[in-house]
């Protein structure tokens, strides 16, 4: 009997023992900083002269780890091993594959605080954000394992006397997983194990700023009993290794999470038929958003809930989420003025600083490139709207940007249209719920959105007309939960692949229909 899926609870840091465990984990991780990590190809450790250096974004001189860097020759070696391993892995009982995921989930639970501490150091994640990242990884392991047990049964077909008809799913082949730095455990893990549990083999190219946590994941999967060669760990540059593998004739699918421009480029390259290729490559892509929280008028909305939801969604993990609220549209002057005032108050209360400290809400942004891009948008925002609060940034020690709010921004302004991927919020007013939804829909993206309202007619109107893959009522627009809010967006937000949903695993498989005449 399959045990029902249950969402992994978040850690309660008001409990002293949990606080102490996190602090001890940070000390443990700090004692291990600066170590070298090899590639893992076919289960063998391979060290290269060229390295990817992972730095702590809160202290840019602190080296988190030095990771061997793959080149095209090693990428080809990994491809050959993955292709060969696929021939045996695809025949492994789906129950066995699922049980490896369940074992991995148990290991992650035992190492939860240590893994959180690695995220705090390598990705700059404050405690609750790191905890949520690890919990989501556990959720993916548990949920996808159970989903595979169901898919292994196949699907029922119409009865036809004199025939036996069966509809089953088989794996695709070798997948290239290109994972992001903003959820360097959960999304990296989720995209990889979805491919693995469905019987595929994987070439894992983690983000270059967060490769150490991906190595820790590899150790966990090995400990859980994953055979050598099923997942091959090959950090490397996108231009050298990424393009080579996307173009490779033996690549069957690419699972990508990242920017719109890179996603479109991968999709374009994957569409090219290369010599020796005998299939159409499949692309699973999640590519970003420009997400809006709509607040109804003062008579219809809980304005305190609205302000709290906006601030939490805009500035959690420094706004470095594709689901982050980067725009707020408020209906009516009265509601607008009240929400703006309260958003300013709440934003000023947020603690900016070292993410190893429990009280920190806003840590650093990812790296120098992110810092430069976001600070340039802040300067642009000063000409496109009125700076309500924030606007400060400092990279003397780490890449710190204070939560920044602009008000009275034209809906067509660049800071209202372009994905900033940082702690920058633009606010504007609307005359009606219809106009607010129209503004919310006026970008090329369609990932998440939220509506704060107690007017049922307005909520139903939003349900119909607000064109996003994940829509939330009377809550923030971030923090989708595996199995509860399958995640993926419309338009330029990607292929709406709905990670953590009931049909996500089928994207990594192909259906086979077999009919036998009696």
Coordinates of C-alpha atoms in Angstrom, one line a residue:
X1 CA 0.0 0.0 0.0
X2 CA 1.3 3.5 -0.9
X3 CA 1.6 5.8 2.1
X4 CA -0.2 9.0 1.4
X5 CA 2.0 12.1 0.7
X6 CA 2.3 14.5 3.5
X7 CA 3.9 18.0 3.2
X8 CA 7.2 18.3 5.1
X9 CA 6.7 20.8 8.0
X10 CA 8.9 23.9 8.3
X11 CA 11.2 24.3 11.3
X12 CA 9.9 26.3 14.2
X13 CA 12.8 28.5 15.2
X14 CA 11.1 29.7 18.4
X15 CA 12.0 26.3 19.8
X16 CA 15.5 26.7 21.4
X17 CA 16.7 23.3 20.4
X18 CA 16.1 24.1 16.7
X19 CA 18.0 27.4 17.1
X20 CA 20.9 25.6 18.6
X21 CA 21.0 22.9 16.0
X22 CA 21.1 25.5 13.2
X23 CA 23.9 27.5 14.9
X24 CA 25.9 24.3 15.4
X25 CA 25.3 23.3 11.8
X26 CA 26.7 26.7 10.7
X27 CA 29.8 26.1 12.8
X28 CA 30.2 22.6 11.2
X29 CA 29.9 24.0 7.7
X30 CA 32.3 26.9 8.5
X31 CA 34.9 24.3 9.5
X32 CA 34.6 22.7 6.1
X33 CA 34.7 25.8 3.9
X34 CA 37.3 25.9 1.1
X35 CA 37.4 22.1 0.4
X36 CA 37.8 20.8 -3.1
X37 CA 35.1 18.8 -4.9
X38 CA 35.6 16.5 -7.9
X39 CA 33.3 15.7 -10.8
X40 CA 31.3 12.5 -10.5
X41 CA 31.0 10.6 -13.8
X42 CA 29.9 7.0 -13.7
X43 CA 30.4 6.9 -10.0
X44 CA 34.1 7.8 -10.3
X45 CA 35.6 11.0 -8.9
X46 CA 37.5 13.1 -11.5
X47 CA 39.5 16.1 -10.5
X48 CA 40.4 18.8 -13.1
X49 CA 42.9 21.6 -13.0
X50 CA 40.4 24.2 -13.9
X51 CA 38.0 25.0 -11.0
X52 CA 34.7 26.7 -10.3
X53 CA 35.2 28.7 -7.1
X54 CA 32.0 29.1 -5.0
X55 CA 32.0 32.3 -2.9
X56 CA 29.8 33.3 0.0
X57 CA 27.7 36.2 -1.4
X58 CA 27.5 37.7 2.1
X59 CA 31.3 37.7 2.4
X60 CA 32.7 37.7 -1.1
X61 CA 36.3 36.8 0.0
X62 CA 35.1 33.7 1.7
X63 CA 35.5 30.6 -0.4
X64 CA 32.7 28.0 0.1
X65 CA 34.4 25.4 -2.1
X66 CA 36.5 24.7 -5.1
X67 CA 34.8 22.5 -7.6
X68 CA 36.3 20.7 -10.6
X69 CA 35.1 22.1 -13.9
X70 CA 34.0 19.9 -16.7
X71 CA 35.0 20.5 -20.3
X72 CA 33.6 19.0 -23.6
X73 CA 35.8 15.9 -23.4
X74 CA 34.4 15.1 -20.0
X75 CA 30.9 16.0 -21.0
X76 CA 31.2 13.5 -23.8
X77 CA 32.5 10.9 -21.4
X78 CA 29.5 11.5 -19.1
X79 CA 27.1 11.3 -22.0
X80 CA 28.5 7.9 -23.1
X81 CA 28.2 6.6 -19.6
X82 CA 24.7 8.0 -19.1
X83 CA 23.6 6.5 -22.4
X84 CA 25.0 3.1 -21.5
X85 CA 23.6 3.2 -18.0
X86 CA 20.1 4.0 -19.4
X87 CA 19.9 0.6 -21.0
X88 CA 19.9 -1.1 -17.5
X89 CA 18.3 1.7 -15.4
X90 CA 15.2 1.9 -17.5
X91 CA 14.5 -1.8 -16.7
X92 CA 14.8 -1.4 -13.0
X93 CA 11.4 -1.9 -11.2
X94 CA 9.8 1.5 -10.7
X95 CA 9.1 0.5 -7.0
X96 CA 12.9 0.1 -6.5
X97 CA 13.5 3.5 -8.1
X98 CA 10.9 5.1 -5.9
X99 CA 12.3 3.5 -2.8
X100 CA 15.7 5.1 -3.5
X101 CA 13.9 8.5 -3.4
X102 CA 12.2 7.6 -0.1
X103 CA 15.6 6.6 1.4
X104 CA 17.1 9.9 0.1
X105 CA 14.3 11.8 1.8
X106 CA 15.1 10.2 5.1
X107 CA 18.8 11.1 4.8
X108 CA 17.9 14.7 3.9
X109 CA 15.7 14.9 7.0
X110 CA 18.6 13.7 9.2
X111 CA 21.0 16.2 7.6
X112 CA 18.4 19.0 7.4
X113 CA 20.2 21.6 9.5
X114 CA 23.6 20.9 7.9
X115 CA 22.1 21.3 4.4
X116 CA 20.4 24.5 5.5
X117 CA 23.7 25.9 6.7
X118 CA 25.3 25.1 3.4
X119 CA 22.5 27.1 1.7
X120 CA 23.0 30.0 4.1
X121 CA 26.7 30.1 3.3
X122 CA 26.7 29.3 -0.5
X123 CA 23.4 30.9 -1.6
X124 CA 23.1 33.6 1.1
X125 CA 19.7 32.2 2.3
X126 CA 18.4 33.4 5.7
X127 CA 17.3 30.7 8.0
X128 CA 13.6 30.4 7.0
X129 CA 14.4 30.5 3.3
X130 CA 17.1 27.8 3.6
X131 CA 14.7 25.7 5.7
X132 CA 11.9 26.1 3.1
X133 CA 14.4 25.1 0.3
X134 CA 15.4 21.9 2.0
X135 CA 11.8 21.0 3.0
X136 CA 10.7 21.4 -0.6
X137 CA 13.5 19.0 -1.7
X138 CA 12.1 16.4 0.8
X139 CA 8.7 17.0 -0.6
X140 CA 9.9 16.4 -4.2
X141 CA 11.5 13.1 -3.2
X142 CA 8.4 11.9 -1.4
X143 CA 5.8 13.1 -3.9
X144 CA 7.6 12.0 -7.1
X145 CA 8.3 8.6 -5.5
X146 CA 4.6 8.1 -4.9
X147 CA 3.6 9.5 -8.3
X148 CA 5.9 6.9 -9.9
X149 CA 4.2 4.1 -8.0
X150 CA 0.9 5.2 -9.5
X151 CA 2.2 5.7 -13.1
X152 CA 3.8 2.3 -13.1
X153 CA 0.3 0.8 -13.1
X154 CA -0.3 2.5 -16.5
X155 CA -3.7 3.9 -17.5
X156 CA -7.0 2.0 -18.1
X157 CA -8.3 1.8 -21.6
X158 CA -11.8 1.1 -23.1
X159 CA -12.7 -2.6 -23.0
X160 CA -12.8 -4.3 -26.4
X161 CA -13.9 -8.0 -26.5
X162 CA -11.3 -10.2 -28.2
X163 CA -8.4 -7.9 -27.4
X164 CA -6.1 -7.1 -24.5
X165 CA -5.1 -3.4 -24.6
X166 CA -2.5 -1.9 -22.3
X167 CA -1.3 1.7 -22.0
X168 CA 2.0 2.2 -20.2
X169 CA 4.7 4.7 -19.8
X170 CA 8.4 4.2 -20.6
X171 CA 11.3 6.5 -20.0
X172 CA 12.8 8.8 -22.6
X173 CA 16.6 8.4 -22.3
X174 CA 19.4 10.8 -21.3
X175 CA 18.3 14.1 -19.8
X176 CA 20.4 17.2 -19.4
X177 CA 19.4 19.0 -16.2
X178 CA 20.5 22.7 -16.0
X179 CA 19.5 23.9 -12.5
X180 CA 19.3 27.4 -11.0
X181 CA 21.2 29.1 -8.1
X182 CA 18.1 30.6 -6.4
X183 CA 16.7 27.2 -5.3
X184 CA 20.0 25.3 -5.5
X185 CA 18.7 22.3 -3.5
X186 CA 15.0 22.0 -4.1
X187 CA 14.8 22.8 -7.9
X188 CA 18.1 21.1 -8.6
X189 CA 17.0 18.0 -6.7
X190 CA 13.4 18.1 -8.0
X191 CA 14.3 18.3 -11.7
X192 CA 16.9 15.6 -11.3
X193 CA 14.9 13.0 -9.3
X194 CA 11.9 13.5 -11.5
X195 CA 14.0 12.3 -14.4
X196 CA 15.6 9.5 -12.4
X197 CA 12.5 8.0 -10.8
X198 CA 10.9 7.7 -14.3
X199 CA 13.8 5.6 -15.5
X200 CA 16.0 8.2 -17.2
X201 CA 19.7 8.9 -16.7
X202 CA 20.9 12.5 -16.0
X203 CA 23.8 14.8 -16.8
X204 CA 23.5 17.4 -14.0
X205 CA 25.0 20.8 -14.6
X206 CA 24.3 22.9 -11.5
X207 CA 24.5 26.7 -11.4
X208 CA 28.1 27.8 -11.2
X209 CA 27.5 29.9 -8.1
X210 CA 26.1 27.0 -6.1
X211 CA 27.8 23.8 -7.1
X212 CA 28.8 22.6 -3.6
X213 CA 25.2 22.0 -2.4
X214 CA 24.7 20.0 -5.6
X215 CA 27.7 17.8 -4.7
X216 CA 26.1 17.2 -1.3
X217 CA 23.0 16.0 -3.1
X218 CA 25.1 13.6 -5.1
X219 CA 26.5 12.1 -1.9
X220 CA 23.0 11.7 -0.5
X221 CA 21.8 9.9 -3.7
X222 CA 24.8 7.6 -3.6
X223 CA 24.1 6.8 0.1
X224 CA 20.5 6.1 -0.8
X225 CA 21.6 3.4 -3.2
X226 CA 21.4 5.1 -6.6
X227 CA 23.6 3.1 -9.1
X228 CA 26.7 4.7 -10.6
X229 CA 26.1 6.5 -13.9
X230 CA 22.4 7.3 -13.3
X231 CA 23.3 10.9 -12.3
X232 CA 26.5 12.4 -13.5
X233 CA 27.7 15.6 -11.8
X234 CA 29.4 17.8 -14.3
X235 CA 29.5 21.5 -13.4
X236 CA 30.8 23.6 -16.2
X237 CA 30.2 26.7 -18.3
X238 CA 27.0 27.1 -20.3
X239 CA 28.9 28.2 -23.4
X240 CA 31.2 25.1 -23.4
X241 CA 29.4 22.3 -21.6
X242 CA 25.8 23.4 -21.7
X243 CA 25.6 24.1 -25.4
X244 CA 27.5 20.9 -26.2
X245 CA 25.0 18.8 -24.3
X246 CA 21.9 20.6 -25.5
X247 CA 23.1 20.0 -29.1
X248 CA 24.2 16.4 -28.5
X249 CA 22.3 13.8 -30.7
X250 CA 22.0 11.4 -27.8
X251 CA 20.4 14.1 -25.5
X252 CA 16.7 13.1 -25.3
X253 CA 15.4 16.0 -23.2
X254 CA 16.6 19.1 -21.4
X255 CA 15.2 20.3 -18.1
X256 CA 16.0 23.9 -17.6
X257 CA 15.3 26.5 -14.9
X258 CA 16.6 30.0 -15.4
X259 CA 16.2 33.2 -17.3
X260 CA 13.9 33.8 -20.3
X261 CA 16.8 34.6 -22.7
X262 CA 18.7 31.4 -21.9
X263 CA 15.6 29.3 -21.9
X264 CA 14.6 30.5 -25.4
X265 CA 18.1 29.9 -26.6
X266 CA 18.0 26.3 -25.3
X267 CA 14.6 25.8 -26.9
X268 CA 15.9 27.1 -30.2
X269 CA 19.1 24.9 -30.2
X270 CA 17.1 21.8 -29.1
X271 CA 14.9 22.2 -32.2
X272 CA 17.8 21.7 -34.5
X273 CA 18.2 18.1 -35.9
X274 CA 21.9 17.1 -35.3
X275 CA 23.6 14.3 -37.2
X276 CA 22.7 10.9 -35.8
X277 CA 19.7 12.2 -33.9
X278 CA 16.5 10.1 -34.2
X279 CA 14.0 12.0 -32.0
X280 CA 12.6 15.4 -31.4
X281 CA 14.2 16.6 -28.2
X282 CA 11.8 17.6 -25.4
X283 CA 12.3 20.8 -23.5
X284 CA 11.0 21.3 -20.0
X285 CA 11.6 25.0 -19.1
X286 CA 10.8 27.4 -16.2
X287 CA 11.9 30.8 -17.3
X288 CA 10.9 33.6 -14.9
X289 CA 8.1 36.0 -14.1
X290 CA 7.0 39.5 -13.5
X291 CA 4.4 38.8 -10.8
X292 CA 1.7 41.0 -9.5
X293 CA -0.4 41.2 -6.3
X294 CA -3.7 42.9 -7.0
X295 CA -5.4 44.5 -4.0
X296 CA -9.1 45.3 -4.2
X297 CA -10.7 48.5 -3.0
X298 CA -10.8 49.5 0.7
X299 CA -14.4 48.2 1.1
X300 CA -13.5 44.8 -0.3
X301 CA -9.9 43.9 0.8
X302 CA -8.1 43.2 4.1
X303 CA -5.5 45.9 3.7
X304 CA -3.2 44.7 6.5
X305 CA -3.2 41.2 4.9
X306 CA -2.4 42.9 1.6
X307 CA 0.6 44.9 2.9
X308 CA 1.9 41.8 4.7
X309 CA 1.5 39.6 1.6
X310 CA 3.2 42.2 -0.6
X311 CA 6.2 42.7 1.6
X312 CA 6.8 39.0 2.3
X313 CA 6.4 38.0 -1.4
X314 CA 8.5 40.9 -2.7
X315 CA 11.5 40.6 -0.3
X316 CA 11.7 37.0 0.8
X317 CA 15.2 35.8 -0.3
X318 CA 15.9 39.3 -1.6
X319 CA 13.2 39.0 -4.3
X320 CA 15.4 36.4 -6.0
X321 CA 12.4 34.1 -6.9
X322 CA 10.7 33.8 -10.3
X323 CA 7.5 33.9 -8.2
X324 CA 8.4 37.1 -6.3
X325 CA 6.0 40.0 -6.1
X326 CA 7.7 42.7 -8.1
X327 CA 4.5 44.6 -8.8
X328 CA 1.5 45.6 -6.7
X329 CA -1.7 47.1 -8.2
X330 CA -4.2 48.6 -5.8
X331 CA -7.7 49.5 -6.6
X332 CA -8.9 53.0 -5.5
X333 CA -7.1 56.0 -3.9
X334 CA -8.1 55.1 -0.3
X335 CA -6.8 51.5 -0.5
X336 CA -3.7 52.7 -2.4
X337 CA -2.7 55.3 0.2
X338 CA -3.2 52.9 3.1
X339 CA -1.4 50.0 1.6
X340 CA 1.5 52.2 0.4
X341 CA 1.9 53.6 4.0
X342 CA 1.8 50.2 5.6
X343 CA 4.2 48.6 3.0
X344 CA 6.7 51.4 3.8
X345 CA 6.4 50.7 7.5
X346 CA 6.8 46.9 7.1
X347 CA 9.7 47.2 4.7
X348 CA 11.7 49.5 7.0
X349 CA 11.4 46.9 9.8
X350 CA 13.1 44.2 7.7
X351 CA 16.6 43.3 9.0
X352 CA 19.2 43.3 6.2
X353 CA 22.5 41.6 6.8
X354 CA 24.4 38.4 7.5
X355 CA 22.1 35.4 6.8
X356 CA 23.9 33.3 9.4
X357 CA 22.1 35.5 12.0
X358 CA 18.6 34.4 12.9
X359 CA 17.1 37.9 12.8
X360 CA 18.1 38.5 9.2
X361 CA 15.2 38.7 6.8
X362 CA 17.1 40.1 3.7
X363 CA 20.5 38.6 3.0
X364 CA 22.8 39.3 0.0
X365 CA 22.0 39.0 -3.7
X366 CA 23.6 36.2 -5.7
X367 CA 26.8 37.7 -7.1
X368 CA 28.5 40.7 -8.6
X369 CA 26.5 40.4 -11.8
X370 CA 23.2 40.4 -9.9
X371 CA 24.3 43.3 -7.7
X372 CA 25.2 45.4 -10.7
X373 CA 22.0 44.6 -12.6
X374 CA 19.7 45.3 -9.6
X375 CA 21.4 48.5 -8.6
X376 CA 21.1 49.8 -12.2
X377 CA 17.3 49.1 -12.0
X378 CA 17.1 51.0 -8.8
X379 CA 18.7 54.0 -10.4
X380 CA 16.3 53.7 -13.3
X381 CA 13.4 53.4 -10.9
X382 CA 14.3 56.8 -9.5
X383 CA 13.3 58.3 -12.8
X384 CA 10.3 56.1 -13.4
X385 CA 8.6 56.5 -10.0
X386 CA 8.8 58.0 -6.6
X387 CA 11.3 56.2 -4.2
X388 CA 9.2 55.3 -1.1
X389 CA 11.9 53.5 0.8
X390 CA 15.2 51.7 0.3
X391 CA 17.4 52.5 -2.7
X392 CA 20.6 51.7 -0.8
X393 CA 23.1 49.1 -1.9
X394 CA 26.6 48.2 -0.8
X395 CA 29.1 45.6 -2.1
X396 CA 32.1 46.4 0.1
X397 CA 31.9 43.1 1.9
X398 CA 29.0 41.2 0.4
X399 CA 26.3 41.9 -2.2
X400 CA 23.7 43.7 -0.1
X401 CA 20.8 45.6 -1.5
X402 CA 18.1 47.1 0.8
X403 CA 14.5 46.4 0.0
X404 CA 13.4 49.1 -2.3
X405 CA 9.9 50.3 -3.1
X406 CA 8.8 52.7 -5.9
X407 CA 5.3 54.1 -6.0
X408 CA 3.2 55.9 -8.6
X409 CA 4.9 53.9 -11.4
X410 CA 3.4 53.9 -14.9
X411 CA 2.3 50.3 -15.8
X412 CA 4.5 50.5 -19.0
X413 CA 7.6 51.6 -17.2
X414 CA 10.6 49.3 -17.4
X415 CA 10.6 48.5 -13.7
X416 CA 7.0 47.3 -14.2
X417 CA 7.8 45.3 -17.3
X418 CA 11.2 43.7 -16.9
X419 CA 12.3 40.9 -14.5
X420 CA 14.7 42.5 -12.0
X421 CA 15.2 39.4 -9.8
X422 CA 16.0 41.4 -6.8
X423 CA 14.4 43.3 -3.8
X424 CA 12.7 45.9 -5.9
X425 CA 8.9 46.5 -5.8
X426 CA 6.9 48.9 -8.1
X427 CA 3.4 50.0 -7.0
X428 CA 0.6 51.6 -9.0
X429 CA -3.1 52.3 -8.6
X430 CA -6.1 51.2 -10.7
X431 CA -9.6 52.5 -11.0
X432 CA -11.3 49.1 -10.9
X433 CA -10.7 45.5 -10.5
X434 CA -11.0 45.1 -14.3
X435 CA -8.2 47.6 -14.8
X436 CA -6.1 46.0 -12.1
X437 CA -6.2 42.6 -13.8
X438 CA -5.5 44.2 -17.1
X439 CA -2.3 45.8 -15.7
X440 CA -1.4 42.5 -14.1
X441 CA -1.6 40.8 -17.5
X442 CA 0.3 43.4 -19.4
X443 CA 3.7 41.6 -19.4
X444 CA 5.2 38.9 -21.5
X445 CA 5.2 36.6 -18.5
X446 CA 2.5 34.6 -16.8
X447 CA 3.9 32.8 -13.7
X448 CA 2.3 33.8 -10.4
X449 CA -0.2 36.4 -9.2
X450 CA -2.4 37.0 -6.2
X451 CA -5.6 38.9 -5.5
X452 CA -6.5 40.2 -2.0
X453 CA -10.3 40.6 -1.9
X454 CA -13.4 39.5 -0.1
X455 CA -15.6 40.3 -3.0
X456 CA -16.5 36.9 -4.5
X457 CA -17.5 38.3 -7.9
X458 CA -14.1 39.9 -8.2
X459 CA -12.3 36.7 -7.2
X460 CA -14.2 34.7 -9.7
X461 CA -13.4 37.4 -12.4
X462 CA -9.7 37.0 -11.5
X463 CA -10.0 33.2 -11.6
X464 CA -11.2 33.6 -15.2
X465 CA -9.2 36.5 -16.5
X466 CA -5.9 36.7 -14.5
X467 CA -3.6 34.9 -16.9
X468 CA -1.0 33.1 -14.7
X469 CA -0.1 29.5 -14.1
X470 CA -0.3 30.0 -10.3
X471 CA -3.0 32.3 -8.9
X472 CA -3.5 32.8 -5.2
X473 CA -6.4 34.4 -3.3
X474 CA -5.9 36.2 0.0
X475 CA -2.3 35.2 0.4
X476 CA 1.1 36.1 -1.1
X477 CA 2.2 34.9 -4.6
X478 CA 5.3 32.9 -3.5
X479 CA 5.7 29.6 -1.6
X480 CA 4.0 27.0 -3.8
X481 CA 3.8 23.7 -2.0
X482 CA 4.6 20.4 -3.7
X483 CA 1.5 18.4 -4.3
X484 CA -0.8 21.3 -3.3
X485 CA 0.1 24.1 -5.7
X486 CA 1.8 22.6 -8.8
X487 CA 4.1 25.2 -10.1
X488 CA 4.7 26.5 -13.6
X489 CA 3.7 29.5 -15.8
X490 CA 2.3 30.7 -19.1
X491 CA 3.7 32.7 -21.9
X492 CA 7.4 33.6 -21.5
X493 CA 7.4 32.0 -18.0
X494 CA 8.1 28.7 -19.6
X495 CA 6.4 25.5 -20.7
X496 CA 3.9 25.4 -17.7
X497 CA 5.4 22.1 -16.7
X498 CA 3.8 22.2 -13.3
X499 CA 6.6 20.9 -11.0
X500 CA 5.2 19.1 -8.0
X501 CA 2.0 18.3 -9.9
X502 CA 0.2 15.1 -10.9
X503 CA 1.4 15.1 -14.5
X504 CA 5.0 16.4 -14.2
X505 CA 6.6 13.0 -14.3
X506 CA 4.9 12.2 -17.6
X507 CA 6.9 14.9 -19.2
X508 CA 10.0 12.6 -18.7
X509 CA 8.2 9.6 -20.2
X510 CA 6.5 8.5 -23.4
X511 CA 3.3 6.5 -23.6
X512 CA 3.3 3.1 -25.3
X513 CA 0.1 1.3 -26.4
X514 CA 0.2 -2.4 -26.9
X515 CA -2.8 -4.4 -28.2
X516 CA -3.0 -8.2 -28.3
X517 CA -5.7 -10.1 -30.3
X518 CA -7.0 -13.1 -28.5

